[in-house]
mmCIF file of C-alpha atoms in Angstrom:
data_model
loop_
_atom_site.group_PDB
_atom_site.id
_atom_site.type_symbol
_atom_site.label_atom_id
_atom_site.label_comp_id
_atom_site.label_asym_id
_atom_site.label_seq_id
_atom_site.Cartn_x
_atom_site.Cartn_y
_atom_site.Cartn_z
ATOM 1 C CA MET A 9 -26.880 5.386 17.962
ATOM 2 C CA SER A 10 -24.541 5.500 20.951
ATOM 3 C CA GLY A 11 -20.883 6.446 20.739
ATOM 4 C CA THR A 12 -19.857 2.813 21.144
ATOM 5 C CA ALA A 13 -22.281 1.692 18.450
ATOM 6 C CA GLN A 14 -20.984 4.413 16.134
ATOM 7 C CA ARG A 15 -17.364 3.364 16.689
ATOM 8 C CA GLU A 16 -18.252 -0.266 16.080
ATOM 9 C CA TRP A 17 -20.078 0.666 12.878
ATOM 10 C CA VAL A 18 -17.106 2.668 11.585
ATOM 11 C CA GLN A 19 -14.770 -0.207 12.404
ATOM 12 C CA ARG A 20 -17.032 -2.846 10.849
ATOM 13 C CA VAL A 21 -18.273 -1.006 7.753
ATOM 14 C CA LEU A 22 -15.449 1.393 6.977
ATOM 15 C CA ASN A 23 -12.672 -0.835 8.326
ATOM 16 C CA VAL A 24 -11.208 2.102 10.245
ATOM 17 C CA PRO A 25 -9.995 1.564 13.816
ATOM 18 C CA MET A 26 -11.330 4.092 16.289
ATOM 19 C CA GLY A 27 -10.798 4.917 19.939
ATOM 20 C CA VAL A 28 -8.555 2.491 21.837
ATOM 21 C CA GLU A 29 -7.873 0.325 18.760
ATOM 22 C CA ALA A 30 -6.650 3.333 16.757
ATOM 23 C CA GLN A 31 -4.406 4.520 19.575
ATOM 24 C CA GLN A 32 -2.951 1.020 19.992
ATOM 25 C CA ASN A 33 -2.136 1.041 16.281
ATOM 26 C CA GLY A 34 -0.372 4.382 16.718
ATOM 27 C CA GLN A 35 -3.121 6.305 14.983
ATOM 28 C CA THR A 36 -5.307 9.122 16.155
ATOM 29 C CA ASN A 37 -8.897 9.277 15.030
ATOM 30 C CA GLY A 38 -8.012 11.823 12.334
ATOM 31 C CA ALA A 39 -5.073 9.843 11.023
ATOM 32 C CA ALA A 40 -6.982 6.580 10.984
ATOM 33 C CA VAL A 41 -8.695 7.593 7.786
ATOM 34 C CA ASN A 42 -6.600 6.586 4.814
ATOM 35 C CA GLY A 43 -3.191 6.287 6.456
ATOM 36 C CA GLY A 44 -3.089 9.879 7.628
ATOM 37 C CA GLY A 45 -4.131 11.335 4.295
ATOM 38 C CA GLY A 46 -7.605 12.016 5.563
ATOM 39 C CA LYS A 47 -10.668 12.506 3.442
ATOM 40 C CA GLY A 48 -8.701 14.680 1.043
ATOM 41 C CA GLN A 49 -6.524 11.756 0.018
ATOM 42 C CA VAL A 50 -9.580 9.554 -0.536
ATOM 43 C CA VAL A 51 -11.134 12.258 -2.697
ATOM 44 C CA ARG A 52 -7.910 12.774 -4.674
ATOM 45 C CA LEU A 53 -7.662 9.032 -5.326
ATOM 46 C CA ALA A 54 -11.292 8.936 -6.454
ATOM 47 C CA GLN A 55 -10.565 11.859 -8.791
ATOM 48 C CA ALA A 56 -7.490 10.040 -10.134
ATOM 49 C CA MET A 57 -9.647 6.987 -10.818
ATOM 50 C CA ILE A 58 -12.168 9.150 -12.662
ATOM 51 C CA THR A 59 -9.378 10.863 -14.607
ATOM 52 C CA TRP A 60 -7.869 7.572 -15.727
ATOM 53 C CA ASN A 61 -11.199 5.960 -16.545
ATOM 54 C CA THR A 62 -12.268 9.050 -18.511
ATOM 55 C CA THR A 63 -8.975 9.046 -20.405
ATOM 56 C CA ARG A 64 -9.333 5.405 -21.366
ATOM 57 C CA ALA A 65 -12.888 6.056 -22.551
ATOM 58 C CA TYR A 66 -11.678 9.087 -24.508
ATOM 59 C CA VAL A 67 -9.011 7.032 -26.266
ATOM 60 C CA GLY A 68 -11.617 4.408 -27.148
ATOM 61 C CA GLN A 69 -13.926 7.095 -28.558
ATOM 62 C CA GLN A 70 -11.109 8.631 -30.581
ATOM 63 C CA VAL A 71 -10.101 5.246 -32.007
ATOM 64 C CA LYS A 72 -13.752 4.619 -32.942
ATOM 65 C CA LEU A 73 -13.953 8.054 -34.576
ATOM 66 C CA LEU A 74 -10.843 7.272 -36.608
ATOM 67 C CA GLN A 75 -12.163 3.852 -37.606
ATOM 68 C CA ASP A 76 -15.484 5.328 -38.754
ATOM 69 C CA THR A 77 -13.733 8.141 -40.631
ATOM 70 C CA ILE A 78 -11.391 5.744 -42.410
ATOM 71 C CA LEU A 79 -14.237 3.427 -43.379
ATOM 72 C CA GLU A 80 -16.256 6.338 -44.730
ATOM 73 C CA ALA A 81 -13.295 7.781 -46.647
ATOM 74 C CA THR A 82 -12.272 4.455 -48.189
ATOM 75 C CA SER A 83 -15.676 2.905 -48.877
ATOM 76 C CA ASN A 84 -15.204 3.140 -52.656
ATOM 77 C CA GLN A 85 -11.716 1.608 -52.674
ATOM 78 C CA PRO A 86 -11.248 -1.797 -54.317
ATOM 79 C CA ASN A 87 -9.598 -3.169 -51.148
ATOM 80 C CA PHE A 88 -12.335 -1.864 -48.833
ATOM 81 C CA ALA A 89 -13.137 -5.344 -47.494
ATOM 82 C CA GLU A 90 -9.525 -5.741 -46.378
ATOM 83 C CA ILE A 91 -9.488 -2.258 -44.820
ATOM 84 C CA LYS A 92 -12.719 -3.057 -42.981
ATOM 85 C CA SER A 93 -11.308 -6.372 -41.814
ATOM 86 C CA ASN A 94 -8.104 -4.804 -40.456
ATOM 87 C CA ILE A 95 -9.592 -1.625 -38.965
ATOM 88 C CA THR A 96 -9.875 -3.283 -35.543
ATOM 89 C CA ASN A 97 -6.056 -3.383 -35.406
ATOM 90 C CA LEU A 98 -6.254 0.231 -34.218
ATOM 91 C CA GLU A 99 -7.828 -0.975 -30.972
ATOM 92 C CA ALA A 100 -4.507 -2.550 -29.958
ATOM 93 C CA VAL A 101 -3.516 0.816 -28.486
ATOM 94 C CA LEU A 102 -6.139 0.241 -25.782
ATOM 95 C CA GLU A 103 -4.355 -2.916 -24.618
ATOM 96 C CA GLY A 104 -1.443 -0.820 -23.366
ATOM 97 C CA LEU A 105 -3.898 1.312 -21.401
ATOM 98 C CA ASP A 106 -5.542 -1.536 -19.547
ATOM 99 C CA ASP A 107 -7.413 -1.308 -16.261
ATOM 100 C CA ASP A 108 -4.478 -2.398 -14.044
ATOM 101 C CA LEU A 109 -3.998 1.196 -12.910
ATOM 102 C CA LEU A 110 -7.665 1.628 -12.108
ATOM 103 C CA VAL A 111 -7.628 -1.553 -10.012
ATOM 104 C CA LYS A 112 -4.501 -0.439 -8.146
ATOM 105 C CA LEU A 113 -5.935 3.018 -7.464
ATOM 106 C CA GLY A 114 -9.043 1.357 -6.070
ATOM 107 C CA GLN A 115 -6.913 -0.778 -3.766
ATOM 108 C CA LEU A 116 -5.004 2.283 -2.648
ATOM 109 C CA ARG A 117 -8.211 4.182 -1.963
ATOM 110 C CA GLU A 118 -9.710 1.339 0.071
ATOM 111 C CA ASN A 119 -6.644 0.514 2.167
ATOM 112 C CA PHE A 120 -6.092 2.298 5.449
ATOM 113 C CA GLU A 121 -2.886 0.697 6.722
ATOM 114 C CA THR A 122 0.190 2.867 6.204
ATOM 115 C CA GLU A 123 2.596 0.065 5.255
ATOM 116 C CA ALA A 124 0.137 -1.539 2.852
ATOM 117 C CA LYS A 125 -0.675 1.851 1.307
ATOM 118 C CA GLU A 126 3.008 2.499 0.656
ATOM 119 C CA LYS A 127 3.404 -0.878 -1.038
ATOM 120 C CA ILE A 128 0.296 -0.378 -3.154
ATOM 121 C CA SER A 129 1.384 3.180 -3.970
ATOM 122 C CA GLN A 130 4.763 1.901 -5.198
ATOM 123 C CA GLU A 131 2.977 -0.673 -7.364
ATOM 124 C CA ALA A 132 0.683 2.032 -8.754
ATOM 125 C CA ARG A 133 3.691 4.249 -9.557
ATOM 126 C CA GLY A 134 5.245 1.298 -11.373
ATOM 127 C CA ILE A 135 2.115 0.853 -13.473
ATOM 128 C CA VAL A 136 2.031 4.573 -14.285
ATOM 129 C CA ALA A 137 5.712 4.491 -15.275
ATOM 130 C CA LYS A 138 5.065 1.488 -17.532
ATOM 131 C CA MET A 139 2.143 3.276 -19.176
ATOM 132 C CA GLN A 140 4.133 6.500 -19.548
ATOM 133 C CA LYS A 141 6.829 4.519 -21.346
ATOM 134 C CA PHE A 142 4.182 2.902 -23.524
ATOM 135 C CA ALA A 143 2.684 6.296 -24.407
ATOM 136 C CA ALA A 144 6.108 7.717 -25.219
ATOM 137 C CA GLU A 145 7.246 4.800 -27.364
ATOM 138 C CA ASP A 146 4.167 3.202 -28.918
ATOM 139 C CA GLN A 147 4.269 3.698 -32.666
ATOM 140 C CA LEU A 148 0.582 2.923 -33.114
ATOM 141 C CA MET A 149 -0.359 5.740 -30.729
ATOM 142 C CA ASN A 150 1.817 8.101 -32.773
ATOM 143 C CA ASP A 151 0.285 6.810 -36.010
ATOM 144 C CA ILE A 152 -3.243 7.297 -34.677
ATOM 145 C CA ASP A 153 -2.508 10.891 -33.703
ATOM 146 C CA LYS A 154 -0.895 11.602 -37.093
ATOM 147 C CA ASN A 155 -3.449 9.686 -39.165
ATOM 148 C CA GLY A 156 -4.235 12.172 -41.962
ATOM 149 C CA PHE A 157 -7.984 11.525 -41.730
ATOM 150 C CA VAL A 158 -9.055 13.359 -38.584
ATOM 151 C CA PRO A 159 -7.042 15.366 -36.019
ATOM 152 C CA LEU A 160 -6.560 13.434 -32.770
ATOM 153 C CA ASP A 161 -4.563 13.991 -29.596
ATOM 154 C CA ILE A 162 -4.661 10.736 -27.639
ATOM 155 C CA LYS A 163 -0.969 10.705 -26.800
ATOM 156 C CA ALA A 164 -1.084 14.167 -25.209
ATOM 157 C CA ARG A 165 -4.259 13.289 -23.306
ATOM 158 C CA VAL A 166 -2.845 9.994 -22.001
ATOM 159 C CA THR A 167 0.432 11.632 -21.005
ATOM 160 C CA ALA A 168 -1.285 14.484 -19.142
ATOM 161 C CA SER A 169 -3.633 12.106 -17.340
ATOM 162 C CA LEU A 170 -0.812 9.809 -16.260
ATOM 163 C CA ASP A 171 1.158 12.804 -14.982
ATOM 164 C CA GLU A 172 -1.883 13.913 -12.973
ATOM 165 C CA VAL A 173 -2.400 10.434 -11.527
ATOM 166 C CA MET A 174 1.292 10.185 -10.611
ATOM 167 C CA LYS A 175 1.003 13.369 -8.543
ATOM 168 C CA THR A 176 -1.831 11.772 -6.577
ATOM 169 C CA ILE A 177 -0.076 8.542 -5.694
#
């Protein structure tokens, strides 16, 4: 593939201006990747996405563990049917940890324009701040961690993950 063909491929497939187009946009070839953050920024954003996705999965697993433990421990109770019916209420904690952050991190990772990246980054920081507030104040999350059936640490895990993601964006 010739140099021209390679530049065209990068521009078309990776949406990264190269050569004359990059210089006209005030970018050098090195800075054209990810708004000057280079490959390192792309990797850090991918790691942040993995961190957040893993944390959400962890919370889901811990809620499921608690549900199973409660059902097993209360199976001989006269109100077991009611307990079983209401056990899904514990999943409400996952609603506050939705995938909005993951979507925003993906947008940030895929965008190469400096102004757009800054706007998306601000939006991502806003989502993280909202989730940090949720983690700090949500009574259900506290109740899940202090459940008396099985030791859990979802609040600490969520808080640490959000702090890590905030450092990336």
